Amino acid sequence: MNGENILMFQTHLSLYQDKLSSTEKKIAEYFLSKGNTTLNTATSYELAEYLNIGQATVIRFAKKLGYSGYREMLMDISYSCGHEEEIQEINKSDSIAETNQKIQLHYQHILDITINSNSEETFSDTIKLLKNARHIFCFGIGQSYLLAEHLSGQLNKLRFTSITHYNASSMYLYLQHATNQDIVFLFSAKGETPEILNCAKIARQAGIKVISCTGLYKNKLYDLSDIIFKTPAYDSRTSLSDGTRRVSQMAIIDMIYLNIIRSDFKKYSSYMDEAETLFIKYR
């Protein structure tokens, strides 16, 4: 199996738990209860017979979790059972060391899934679009605006013309005067924020390419985007869910930024030096 497609089954399943049908949950419960026993030999037909469900449902379940097919999912389950540690919630009785260790484990898993869920082609296509764009509009609402602002600032250091704003009306006005030489980069954790969906619709109507950084499972923003970066997060009682999503989104921004620099290191490193000199001068 291609290393890029190795998804940690139990962690990945938890991200889709609320999107599964009752029959799909039945399949998930089977795998979680059986562990790694005889799973690598059971065909989709045999599993369907055992669970008294349709074979097509078994195959759809695998693809819904992001696998290319049923056999790839079985291989990953085999890998996961041998390597994946249990993701644990933070409890008030935990020590500082225990809390920090749990956060470390969460972040490691989130970064693994982020890498596995976003192909090299997604990054290369994005970088090509950004480098050829006249203007790059980076938008988000609430906490997502902070990410948009960060990306915009990083791009401006490299002499891209990047514009951001937290107000929806201002976003719409910017896009009204944009052209198909511009790019829109949208941040929306769940892909359901009305203002962000409106930005995507305005951009699409004007023939402007839309790049989105959103949730791992399909949402409304998917259908309005040309390129999609997928970011996972765990459901939790603490703010750990927000934290793990942020670490995924920040990692994607850093990957884009540093790969742009890598594409022409001499040119972009000189731009970074100029920006740093400017910051020091007016500090």
PDB file of C-alpha atoms in Angstrom:
ATOM      1  CA  MET A   1       0.000   0.000   0.000  1.00  0.00           C
ATOM      2  CA  ASN A   2       1.282   3.478  -0.856  1.00  0.00           C
ATOM      3  CA  GLY A   3       2.544   5.173   2.309  1.00  0.00           C
ATOM      4  CA  GLU A   4       0.591   8.289   1.414  1.00  0.00           C
ATOM      5  CA  ASN A   5      -2.634   6.304   1.720  1.00  0.00           C
ATOM      6  CA  ILE A   6      -1.906   4.778   5.130  1.00  0.00           C
ATOM      7  CA  LEU A   7      -4.729   6.138   7.278  1.00  0.00           C
ATOM      8  CA  MET A   8      -4.982   5.178  10.917  1.00  0.00           C
ATOM      9  CA  PHE A   9      -8.297   3.376  10.919  1.00  0.00           C
ATOM     10  CA  GLN A  10      -9.502   4.019  14.469  1.00  0.00           C
ATOM     11  CA  THR A  11      -8.521   7.691  14.440  1.00  0.00           C
ATOM     12  CA  HIS A  12      -9.952   8.240  10.980  1.00  0.00           C
ATOM     13  CA  LEU A  13     -13.173   6.461  11.915  1.00  0.00           C
ATOM     14  CA  SER A  14     -13.684   8.770  14.889  1.00  0.00           C
ATOM     15  CA  LEU A  15     -13.630  11.764  12.547  1.00  0.00           C
ATOM     16  CA  TYR A  16     -16.528  10.358  10.505  1.00  0.00           C
ATOM     17  CA  GLN A  17     -18.525   8.833  13.367  1.00  0.00           C
ATOM     18  CA  ASP A  18     -21.420  11.295  13.163  1.00  0.00           C
ATOM     19  CA  LYS A  19     -21.617  10.900   9.376  1.00  0.00           C
ATOM     20  CA  LEU A  20     -22.179   7.140   9.363  1.00  0.00           C
ATOM     21  CA  SER A  21     -25.539   5.493   8.712  1.00  0.00           C
ATOM     22  CA  SER A  22     -26.843   2.858  11.113  1.00  0.00           C
ATOM     23  CA  THR A  23     -25.678   0.095   8.751  1.00  0.00           C
ATOM     24  CA  GLU A  24     -22.224   1.667   8.397  1.00  0.00           C
ATOM     25  CA  LYS A  25     -21.952   1.898  12.183  1.00  0.00           C
ATOM     26  CA  LYS A  26     -22.664  -1.829  12.258  1.00  0.00           C
ATOM     27  CA  ILE A  27     -19.637  -2.408  10.017  1.00  0.00           C
ATOM     28  CA  ALA A  28     -17.474  -0.127  12.157  1.00  0.00           C
ATOM     29  CA  GLU A  29     -18.508  -1.924  15.349  1.00  0.00           C
ATOM     30  CA  TYR A  30     -17.592  -5.259  13.745  1.00  0.00           C
ATOM     31  CA  PHE A  31     -14.047  -4.144  12.960  1.00  0.00           C
ATOM     32  CA  LEU A  32     -13.523  -2.464  16.321  1.00  0.00           C
ATOM     33  CA  SER A  33     -14.747  -5.527  18.220  1.00  0.00           C
ATOM     34  CA  LYS A  34     -12.859  -8.091  16.132  1.00  0.00           C
ATOM     35  CA  GLY A  35      -9.510  -6.313  16.241  1.00  0.00           C
ATOM     36  CA  ASN A  36      -7.050  -7.874  13.793  1.00  0.00           C
ATOM     37  CA  THR A  37      -8.371 -11.454  13.816  1.00  0.00           C
ATOM     38  CA  THR A  38      -8.887 -12.936  10.329  1.00  0.00           C
ATOM     39  CA  LEU A  39      -9.625  -9.500   8.852  1.00  0.00           C
ATOM     40  CA  ASN A  40      -7.029  -9.721   6.120  1.00  0.00           C
ATOM     41  CA  THR A  41      -8.696 -12.794   4.611  1.00  0.00           C
ATOM     42  CA  ALA A  42     -12.380 -11.782   4.739  1.00  0.00           C
ATOM     43  CA  THR A  43     -13.704 -10.536   1.401  1.00  0.00           C
ATOM     44  CA  SER A  44     -16.294  -7.773   1.139  1.00  0.00           C
ATOM     45  CA  TYR A  45     -18.800 -10.434   0.065  1.00  0.00           C
ATOM     46  CA  GLU A  46     -18.039 -12.637   3.091  1.00  0.00           C
ATOM     47  CA  LEU A  47     -18.355  -9.691   5.470  1.00  0.00           C
ATOM     48  CA  ALA A  48     -21.637  -8.635   3.881  1.00  0.00           C
ATOM     49  CA  GLU A  49     -22.983 -12.164   4.278  1.00  0.00           C
ATOM     50  CA  TYR A  50     -21.855 -12.310   7.915  1.00  0.00           C
ATOM     51  CA  LEU A  51     -23.482  -8.975   8.775  1.00  0.00           C
ATOM     52  CA  ASN A  52     -26.515  -9.612   6.570  1.00  0.00           C
ATOM     53  CA  ILE A  53     -26.049  -6.421   4.575  1.00  0.00           C
ATOM     54  CA  GLY A  54     -25.318  -5.578   0.940  1.00  0.00           C
ATOM     55  CA  GLN A  55     -21.797  -5.974  -0.434  1.00  0.00           C
ATOM     56  CA  ALA A  56     -22.053  -2.523  -2.024  1.00  0.00           C
ATOM     57  CA  THR A  57     -22.614  -1.048   1.460  1.00  0.00           C
ATOM     58  CA  VAL A  58     -19.326  -2.541   2.678  1.00  0.00           C
ATOM     59  CA  ILE A  59     -17.435  -1.068  -0.271  1.00  0.00           C
ATOM     60  CA  ARG A  60     -19.110   2.336   0.141  1.00  0.00           C
ATOM     61  CA  PHE A  61     -18.137   2.316   3.821  1.00  0.00           C
ATOM     62  CA  ALA A  62     -14.460   1.899   2.942  1.00  0.00           C
ATOM     63  CA  LYS A  63     -14.579   4.691   0.369  1.00  0.00           C
ATOM     64  CA  LYS A  64     -16.482   6.970   2.737  1.00  0.00           C
ATOM     65  CA  LEU A  65     -13.539   6.719   5.151  1.00  0.00           C
ATOM     66  CA  GLY A  66     -11.157   7.824   2.403  1.00  0.00           C
ATOM     67  CA  TYR A  67      -9.794   4.491   1.168  1.00  0.00           C
ATOM     68  CA  SER A  68      -9.507   3.568  -2.509  1.00  0.00           C
ATOM     69  CA  GLY A  69     -11.272   0.292  -1.789  1.00  0.00           C
ATOM     70  CA  TYR A  70     -12.099  -2.436   0.711  1.00  0.00           C
ATOM     71  CA  ARG A  71      -8.744  -4.232   0.521  1.00  0.00           C
ATOM     72  CA  GLU A  72      -6.827  -1.037   1.272  1.00  0.00           C
ATOM     73  CA  MET A  73      -8.981  -0.514   4.353  1.00  0.00           C
ATOM     74  CA  LEU A  74      -8.187  -4.040   5.581  1.00  0.00           C
ATOM     75  CA  MET A  75      -4.476  -3.447   5.149  1.00  0.00           C
ATOM     76  CA  ASP A  76      -4.731  -0.230   7.131  1.00  0.00           C
ATOM     77  CA  ILE A  77      -6.689  -1.932   9.915  1.00  0.00           C
ATOM     78  CA  SER A  78      -3.879  -4.461  10.155  1.00  0.00           C
ATOM     79  CA  TYR A  79      -1.368  -1.623  10.387  1.00  0.00           C
ATOM     80  CA  SER A  80      -3.487   0.356  12.844  1.00  0.00           C
ATOM     81  CA  CYS A  81      -4.062  -2.518  15.250  1.00  0.00           C
ATOM     82  CA  GLY A  82      -0.337  -2.989  15.575  1.00  0.00           C
ATOM     83  CA  HIS A  83       0.728   0.651  15.754  1.00  0.00           C
ATOM     84  CA  GLU A  84      -2.016   3.038  16.864  1.00  0.00           C
ATOM     85  CA  GLU A  85      -2.242   4.074  20.483  1.00  0.00           C
ATOM     86  CA  GLU A  86      -5.593   4.918  21.987  1.00  0.00           C
ATOM     87  CA  ILE A  87      -6.564   8.577  21.705  1.00  0.00           C
ATOM     88  CA  GLN A  88      -7.600   9.674  25.174  1.00  0.00           C
ATOM     89  CA  GLU A  89      -9.541  12.654  26.432  1.00  0.00           C
ATOM     90  CA  ILE A  90      -7.918  14.981  28.947  1.00  0.00           C
ATOM     91  CA  ASN A  91      -9.330  14.537  32.454  1.00  0.00           C
ATOM     92  CA  LYS A  92      -9.209  16.881  35.457  1.00  0.00           C
ATOM     93  CA  SER A  93      -7.356  14.196  37.446  1.00  0.00           C
ATOM     94  CA  ASP A  94      -4.457  14.060  34.935  1.00  0.00           C
ATOM     95  CA  SER A  95      -1.066  15.383  35.937  1.00  0.00           C
ATOM     96  CA  ILE A  96       0.710  18.044  33.865  1.00  0.00           C
ATOM     97  CA  ALA A  97       2.904  15.339  32.330  1.00  0.00           C
ATOM     98  CA  GLU A  98      -0.108  13.158  31.447  1.00  0.00           C
ATOM     99  CA  THR A  99      -1.972  16.126  29.947  1.00  0.00           C
ATOM    100  CA  ASN A 100       1.027  17.152  27.852  1.00  0.00           C
ATOM    101  CA  GLN A 101       1.552  13.600  26.647  1.00  0.00           C
ATOM    102  CA  LYS A 102      -2.077  13.309  25.526  1.00  0.00           C
ATOM    103  CA  ILE A 103      -1.841  16.616  23.655  1.00  0.00           C
ATOM    104  CA  GLN A 104       1.369  15.444  21.996  1.00  0.00           C
ATOM    105  CA  LEU A 105      -0.327  12.215  20.882  1.00  0.00           C
ATOM    106  CA  HIS A 106      -3.359  14.094  19.525  1.00  0.00           C
ATOM    107  CA  TYR A 107      -1.150  16.446  17.538  1.00  0.00           C
ATOM    108  CA  GLN A 108       0.952  13.624  16.125  1.00  0.00           C
ATOM    109  CA  HIS A 109      -2.144  11.807  14.892  1.00  0.00           C
ATOM    110  CA  ILE A 110      -3.683  14.966  13.455  1.00  0.00           C
ATOM    111  CA  LEU A 111      -0.505  15.790  11.518  1.00  0.00           C
ATOM    112  CA  ASP A 112      -0.306  12.222  10.197  1.00  0.00           C
ATOM    113  CA  ILE A 113      -3.881  12.427   8.930  1.00  0.00           C
ATOM    114  CA  THR A 114      -3.292  15.921   7.497  1.00  0.00           C
ATOM    115  CA  ILE A 115      -0.357  14.643   5.440  1.00  0.00           C
ATOM    116  CA  ASN A 116      -2.231  11.542   4.310  1.00  0.00           C
ATOM    117  CA  SER A 117      -5.401  13.461   3.380  1.00  0.00           C
ATOM    118  CA  ASN A 118      -3.752  16.135   1.215  1.00  0.00           C
ATOM    119  CA  SER A 119      -1.809  14.974  -1.814  1.00  0.00           C
ATOM    120  CA  GLU A 120       1.405  16.415  -3.196  1.00  0.00           C
ATOM    121  CA  GLU A 121      -0.584  17.358  -6.302  1.00  0.00           C
ATOM    122  CA  THR A 122      -2.938  19.493  -4.182  1.00  0.00           C
ATOM    123  CA  PHE A 123       0.034  21.498  -2.915  1.00  0.00           C
ATOM    124  CA  SER A 124       1.748  21.804  -6.303  1.00  0.00           C
ATOM    125  CA  ASP A 125      -1.473  22.946  -8.016  1.00  0.00           C
ATOM    126  CA  THR A 126      -2.076  25.501  -5.248  1.00  0.00           C
ATOM    127  CA  ILE A 127       1.446  26.900  -5.412  1.00  0.00           C
ATOM    128  CA  LYS A 128       1.222  27.244  -9.184  1.00  0.00           C
ATOM    129  CA  LEU A 129      -2.061  29.162  -8.912  1.00  0.00           C
ATOM    130  CA  LEU A 130      -0.746  31.435  -6.167  1.00  0.00           C
ATOM    131  CA  LYS A 131       2.456  32.263  -8.040  1.00  0.00           C
ATOM    132  CA  ASN A 132       0.501  33.248 -11.149  1.00  0.00           C
ATOM    133  CA  ALA A 133      -2.228  35.231  -9.367  1.00  0.00           C
ATOM    134  CA  ARG A 134      -2.591  38.998  -9.589  1.00  0.00           C
ATOM    135  CA  HIS A 135      -4.316  39.236  -6.211  1.00  0.00           C
ATOM    136  CA  ILE A 136      -4.894  36.576  -3.556  1.00  0.00           C
ATOM    137  CA  PHE A 137      -7.937  37.130  -1.322  1.00  0.00           C
ATOM    138  CA  CYS A 138      -7.750  35.245   1.983  1.00  0.00           C
ATOM    139  CA  PHE A 139     -11.018  35.106   3.896  1.00  0.00           C
ATOM    140  CA  GLY A 140     -12.384  33.493   7.031  1.00  0.00           C
ATOM    141  CA  ILE A 141     -14.940  34.306   9.740  1.00  0.00           C
ATOM    142  CA  GLY A 142     -14.242  34.266  13.491  1.00  0.00           C
ATOM    143  CA  GLN A 143     -11.275  32.066  14.399  1.00  0.00           C
ATOM    144  CA  SER A 144     -10.867  31.158  10.735  1.00  0.00           C
ATOM    145  CA  TYR A 145     -10.119  34.804   9.998  1.00  0.00           C
ATOM    146  CA  LEU A 146      -6.930  34.524  12.074  1.00  0.00           C
ATOM    147  CA  LEU A 147      -5.752  31.758   9.770  1.00  0.00           C
ATOM    148  CA  ALA A 148      -6.648  33.764   6.674  1.00  0.00           C
ATOM    149  CA  GLU A 149      -4.783  36.751   8.098  1.00  0.00           C
ATOM    150  CA  HIS A 150      -1.727  34.613   8.849  1.00  0.00           C
ATOM    151  CA  LEU A 151      -1.605  33.135   5.336  1.00  0.00           C
ATOM    152  CA  SER A 152      -2.065  36.582   3.804  1.00  0.00           C
ATOM    153  CA  GLY A 153       0.784  37.990   5.889  1.00  0.00           C
ATOM    154  CA  GLN A 154       3.110  35.150   4.939  1.00  0.00           C
ATOM    155  CA  LEU A 155       2.348  35.608   1.242  1.00  0.00           C
ATOM    156  CA  ASN A 156       2.933  39.355   1.434  1.00  0.00           C
ATOM    157  CA  LYS A 157       6.413  38.689   2.852  1.00  0.00           C
ATOM    158  CA  LEU A 158       7.169  36.923  -0.425  1.00  0.00           C
ATOM    159  CA  ARG A 159       5.910  39.914  -2.466  1.00  0.00           C
ATOM    160  CA  PHE A 160       2.578  38.382  -3.372  1.00  0.00           C
ATOM    161  CA  THR A 161      -0.309  40.843  -3.347  1.00  0.00           C
ATOM    162  CA  SER A 162      -2.552  39.299  -0.726  1.00  0.00           C
ATOM    163  CA  ILE A 163      -5.638  40.939   0.775  1.00  0.00           C
ATOM    164  CA  THR A 164      -7.696  39.878   3.776  1.00  0.00           C
ATOM    165  CA  HIS A 165     -10.606  41.239   5.792  1.00  0.00           C
ATOM    166  CA  TYR A 166     -12.787  40.007   8.673  1.00  0.00           C
ATOM    167  CA  ASN A 167     -15.981  41.752   7.544  1.00  0.00           C
ATOM    168  CA  ALA A 168     -18.317  39.934   5.137  1.00  0.00           C
ATOM    169  CA  SER A 169     -19.462  43.100   3.348  1.00  0.00           C
ATOM    170  CA  SER A 170     -15.858  44.052   2.647  1.00  0.00           C
ATOM    171  CA  MET A 171     -15.144  40.555   1.349  1.00  0.00           C
ATOM    172  CA  TYR A 172     -18.039  40.802  -1.098  1.00  0.00           C
ATOM    173  CA  LEU A 173     -16.880  44.241  -2.320  1.00  0.00           C
ATOM    174  CA  TYR A 174     -13.342  43.018  -2.915  1.00  0.00           C
ATOM    175  CA  LEU A 175     -14.636  40.065  -4.919  1.00  0.00           C
ATOM    176  CA  GLN A 176     -17.004  42.256  -6.925  1.00  0.00           C
ATOM    177  CA  HIS A 177     -13.947  43.986  -8.427  1.00  0.00           C
ATOM    178  CA  ALA A 178     -11.806  40.850  -8.771  1.00  0.00           C
ATOM    179  CA  THR A 179     -11.008  39.166 -12.100  1.00  0.00           C
ATOM    180  CA  ASN A 180     -10.195  35.655 -13.247  1.00  0.00           C
ATOM    181  CA  GLN A 181      -6.507  36.549 -12.736  1.00  0.00           C
ATOM    182  CA  ASP A 182      -7.157  36.551  -8.980  1.00  0.00           C
ATOM    183  CA  ILE A 183      -7.411  33.690  -6.466  1.00  0.00           C
ATOM    184  CA  VAL A 184      -9.667  33.271  -3.433  1.00  0.00           C
ATOM    185  CA  PHE A 185      -8.389  31.224  -0.475  1.00  0.00           C
ATOM    186  CA  LEU A 186     -11.161  30.420   2.009  1.00  0.00           C
ATOM    187  CA  PHE A 187     -10.988  29.034   5.549  1.00  0.00           C
ATOM    188  CA  SER A 188     -14.045  27.355   7.082  1.00  0.00           C
ATOM    189  CA  ALA A 189     -13.676  24.522   9.605  1.00  0.00           C
ATOM    190  CA  LYS A 190     -17.040  22.907   8.792  1.00  0.00           C
ATOM    191  CA  GLY A 191     -17.574  24.390   5.333  1.00  0.00           C
ATOM    192  CA  GLU A 192     -21.029  25.641   6.268  1.00  0.00           C
ATOM    193  CA  THR A 193     -20.375  29.321   7.161  1.00  0.00           C
ATOM    194  CA  PRO A 194     -22.870  31.387   5.086  1.00  0.00           C
ATOM    195  CA  GLU A 195     -20.499  34.314   4.475  1.00  0.00           C
ATOM    196  CA  ILE A 196     -17.729  32.029   3.236  1.00  0.00           C
ATOM    197  CA  LEU A 197     -20.131  30.106   1.003  1.00  0.00           C
ATOM    198  CA  ASN A 198     -21.275  33.446  -0.445  1.00  0.00           C
ATOM    199  CA  CYS A 199     -17.649  34.381  -1.169  1.00  0.00           C
ATOM    200  CA  ALA A 200     -17.172  31.086  -2.989  1.00  0.00           C
ATOM    201  CA  LYS A 201     -20.350  31.615  -5.020  1.00  0.00           C
ATOM    202  CA  ILE A 202     -19.363  35.169  -6.024  1.00  0.00           C
ATOM    203  CA  ALA A 203     -15.892  33.958  -7.003  1.00  0.00           C
ATOM    204  CA  ARG A 204     -17.191  31.043  -9.064  1.00  0.00           C
ATOM    205  CA  GLN A 205     -19.638  33.295 -10.914  1.00  0.00           C
ATOM    206  CA  ALA A 206     -16.731  35.606 -11.821  1.00  0.00           C
ATOM    207  CA  GLY A 207     -14.561  32.715 -13.017  1.00  0.00           C
ATOM    208  CA  ILE A 208     -12.161  33.049 -10.079  1.00  0.00           C
ATOM    209  CA  LYS A 209     -10.420  29.912  -8.796  1.00  0.00           C
ATOM    210  CA  VAL A 210     -11.386  28.963  -5.224  1.00  0.00           C
ATOM    211  CA  ILE A 211      -9.004  27.204  -2.832  1.00  0.00           C
ATOM    212  CA  SER A 212     -10.552  26.026   0.429  1.00  0.00           C
ATOM    213  CA  CYS A 213      -9.194  24.798   3.736  1.00  0.00           C
ATOM    214  CA  THR A 214     -12.060  22.979   5.419  1.00  0.00           C
ATOM    215  CA  GLY A 215     -13.218  19.782   7.127  1.00  0.00           C
ATOM    216  CA  LEU A 216     -12.153  16.260   6.287  1.00  0.00           C
ATOM    217  CA  TYR A 217     -15.645  15.098   5.289  1.00  0.00           C
ATOM    218  CA  LYS A 218     -17.615  16.505   2.361  1.00  0.00           C
ATOM    219  CA  ASN A 219     -19.531  19.722   3.046  1.00  0.00           C
ATOM    220  CA  LYS A 220     -21.169  22.564   1.105  1.00  0.00           C
ATOM    221  CA  LEU A 221     -17.846  24.280   0.416  1.00  0.00           C
ATOM    222  CA  TYR A 222     -16.515  21.228  -1.437  1.00  0.00           C
ATOM    223  CA  ASP A 223     -18.818  21.748  -4.416  1.00  0.00           C
ATOM    224  CA  LEU A 224     -17.810  25.413  -4.684  1.00  0.00           C
ATOM    225  CA  SER A 225     -14.042  24.823  -4.578  1.00  0.00           C
ATOM    226  CA  ASP A 226     -11.455  24.066  -7.249  1.00  0.00           C
ATOM    227  CA  ILE A 227      -8.861  22.858  -4.741  1.00  0.00           C
ATOM    228  CA  ILE A 228      -9.618  21.512  -1.266  1.00  0.00           C
ATOM    229  CA  PHE A 229      -7.288  21.135   1.713  1.00  0.00           C
ATOM    230  CA  LYS A 230      -8.812  18.746   4.252  1.00  0.00           C
ATOM    231  CA  THR A 231      -8.290  19.324   7.971  1.00  0.00           C
ATOM    232  CA  PRO A 232      -9.362  16.823  10.652  1.00  0.00           C
ATOM    233  CA  ALA A 233     -10.314  17.408  14.272  1.00  0.00           C
ATOM    234  CA  TYR A 234     -11.507  15.272  17.165  1.00  0.00           C
ATOM    235  CA  ASP A 235     -14.747  15.727  19.047  1.00  0.00           C
ATOM    236  CA  SER A 236     -13.855  16.308  22.678  1.00  0.00           C
ATOM    237  CA  ARG A 237     -15.157  17.746  25.948  1.00  0.00           C
ATOM    238  CA  THR A 238     -12.217  20.143  26.134  1.00  0.00           C
ATOM    239  CA  SER A 239     -10.921  22.710  23.648  1.00  0.00           C
ATOM    240  CA  LEU A 240      -8.631  19.992  22.298  1.00  0.00           C
ATOM    241  CA  SER A 241     -10.853  19.691  19.206  1.00  0.00           C
ATOM    242  CA  ASP A 242     -10.226  23.326  18.239  1.00  0.00           C
ATOM    243  CA  GLY A 243      -6.553  22.938  19.023  1.00  0.00           C
ATOM    244  CA  THR A 244      -6.083  19.900  16.808  1.00  0.00           C
ATOM    245  CA  ARG A 245      -7.918  21.553  13.928  1.00  0.00           C
ATOM    246  CA  ARG A 246      -5.734  24.652  14.252  1.00  0.00           C
ATOM    247  CA  VAL A 247      -2.540  22.617  14.232  1.00  0.00           C
ATOM    248  CA  SER A 248      -3.697  20.953  11.005  1.00  0.00           C
ATOM    249  CA  GLN A 249      -4.578  24.273   9.348  1.00  0.00           C
ATOM    250  CA  MET A 250      -1.354  25.946  10.482  1.00  0.00           C
ATOM    251  CA  ALA A 251       0.648  23.003   9.160  1.00  0.00           C
ATOM    252  CA  ILE A 252      -0.988  23.387   5.747  1.00  0.00           C
ATOM    253  CA  ILE A 253      -0.182  27.123   5.693  1.00  0.00           C
ATOM    254  CA  ASP A 254       3.442  26.398   6.601  1.00  0.00           C
ATOM    255  CA  MET A 255       3.675  23.685   3.947  1.00  0.00           C
ATOM    256  CA  ILE A 256       2.384  26.059   1.275  1.00  0.00           C
ATOM    257  CA  TYR A 257       4.636  28.909   2.427  1.00  0.00           C
ATOM    258  CA  LEU A 258       7.832  26.870   2.725  1.00  0.00           C
ATOM    259  CA  ASN A 259       7.268  25.027  -0.553  1.00  0.00           C
ATOM    260  CA  ILE A 260       6.874  28.367  -2.330  1.00  0.00           C
ATOM    261  CA  ILE A 261      10.228  29.426  -0.863  1.00  0.00           C
ATOM    262  CA  ARG A 262      11.773  26.087  -1.845  1.00  0.00           C
ATOM    263  CA  SER A 263      10.610  26.537  -5.464  1.00  0.00           C
ATOM    264  CA  ASP A 264      12.985  29.517  -5.904  1.00  0.00           C
ATOM    265  CA  PHE A 265      14.994  29.765  -2.720  1.00  0.00           C
ATOM    266  CA  LYS A 266      17.351  32.539  -3.811  1.00  0.00           C
ATOM    267  CA  LYS A 267      14.554  34.884  -4.877  1.00  0.00           C
ATOM    268  CA  TYR A 268      12.150  34.270  -2.014  1.00  0.00           C
ATOM    269  CA  SER A 269      14.796  34.246   0.720  1.00  0.00           C
ATOM    270  CA  SER A 270      15.908  37.697  -0.463  1.00  0.00           C
ATOM    271  CA  TYR A 271      12.286  38.896  -0.195  1.00  0.00           C
ATOM    272  CA  MET A 272      12.117  37.515   3.344  1.00  0.00           C
ATOM    273  CA  ASP A 273      15.317  39.372   4.269  1.00  0.00           C
ATOM    274  CA  GLU A 274      13.875  42.612   2.886  1.00  0.00           C
ATOM    275  CA  ALA A 275      10.671  42.134   4.880  1.00  0.00           C
ATOM    276  CA  GLU A 276      12.629  41.456   8.071  1.00  0.00           C
ATOM    277  CA  THR A 277      14.748  44.592   7.507  1.00  0.00           C
ATOM    278  CA  LEU A 278      11.570  46.636   7.068  1.00  0.00           C
ATOM    279  CA  PHE A 279      10.051  45.251  10.259  1.00  0.00           C
ATOM    280  CA  ILE A 280      13.196  46.056  12.257  1.00  0.00           C
ATOM    281  CA  LYS A 281      13.391  49.594  10.799  1.00  0.00           C
ATOM    282  CA  TYR A 282       9.856  50.537  11.858  1.00  0.00           C
ATOM    283  CA  ARG A 283       9.627  48.482  15.046  1.00  0.00           C
TER     284      ARG A 283
END
